[in-house]
Amino acid sequence: MTLAHFLDGLRCSTCGALNTLWLDTVRAFTTCRECRQTALNVTDVADERRTV
């Protein structure tokens, strides 16, 4: 089991590199392996759609 997941087909908004983004689900951030830019991932639990 890996702690980070490769995000295929996405570009870094800072450097524009394709296929260099990794999602770290434990630390809740995304990192570009090219320029080392990071972004915090925020999940809005109240926005989830629930079926009854």
Short mmCIF file of C-alpha atoms in Angstrom, two decimals:
data_model
loop_
_atom_site.label_atom_id
_atom_site.label_comp_id
_atom_site.label_asym_id
_atom_site.label_seq_id
_atom_site.Cartn_x
_atom_site.Cartn_y
_atom_site.Cartn_z
CA MET A 1 0.00 0.00 0.00
CA THR A 2 1.36 3.41 -0.96
CA LEU A 3 0.68 6.62 0.90
CA ALA A 4 0.82 8.75 -2.26
CA HIS A 5 -1.14 8.28 -5.47
CA PHE A 6 0.01 9.39 -8.93
CA LEU A 7 -2.47 11.79 -10.60
CA ASP A 8 -2.35 10.82 -14.27
CA GLY A 9 -3.21 13.37 -16.96
CA LEU A 10 -3.03 16.49 -14.78
CA ARG A 11 -0.69 19.50 -15.07
CA CYS A 12 0.96 21.49 -12.32
CA SER A 13 -0.51 24.99 -12.28
CA THR A 14 2.84 26.48 -11.24
CA CYS A 15 5.35 24.95 -13.67
CA GLY A 16 2.98 23.39 -16.24
CA ALA A 17 4.61 19.95 -16.09
CA LEU A 18 2.36 17.07 -17.16
CA ASN A 19 2.01 13.89 -15.06
CA THR A 20 4.12 15.05 -12.12
CA LEU A 21 1.44 15.45 -9.44
CA TRP A 22 1.17 13.13 -6.45
CA LEU A 23 -1.72 13.06 -3.97
CA ASP A 24 -0.74 12.29 -0.38
CA THR A 25 -3.97 11.17 1.29
CA VAL A 26 -2.50 10.88 4.79
CA ARG A 27 -1.11 14.42 4.90
CA ALA A 28 -3.94 15.81 2.70
CA PHE A 29 -1.84 17.61 0.11
CA THR A 30 -0.74 17.36 -3.52
CA THR A 31 2.91 17.75 -4.57
CA CYS A 32 4.50 18.41 -7.96
CA ARG A 33 7.60 16.25 -8.34
CA GLU A 34 9.07 18.70 -10.87
CA CYS A 35 8.98 22.06 -9.02
CA ARG A 36 8.09 20.79 -5.48
CA GLN A 37 5.03 23.07 -5.25
CA THR A 38 2.45 21.77 -2.75
CA ALA A 39 -1.27 22.38 -2.35
CA LEU A 40 -3.47 21.59 0.63
CA ASN A 41 -6.52 19.41 -0.09
CA VAL A 42 -9.67 20.41 1.76
CA THR A 43 -12.77 18.21 1.74
CA ASP A 44 -16.18 19.63 2.52
CA VAL A 45 -18.01 16.77 4.21
CA ALA A 46 -21.32 18.67 4.23
CA ASP A 47 -21.18 18.90 0.42
CA GLU A 48 -21.21 15.13 -0.11
CA ARG A 49 -24.33 13.81 -1.80
CA ARG A 50 -26.09 11.15 0.23
CA THR A 51 -28.79 8.76 -0.88
CA VAL A 52 -31.59 7.76 1.46
#
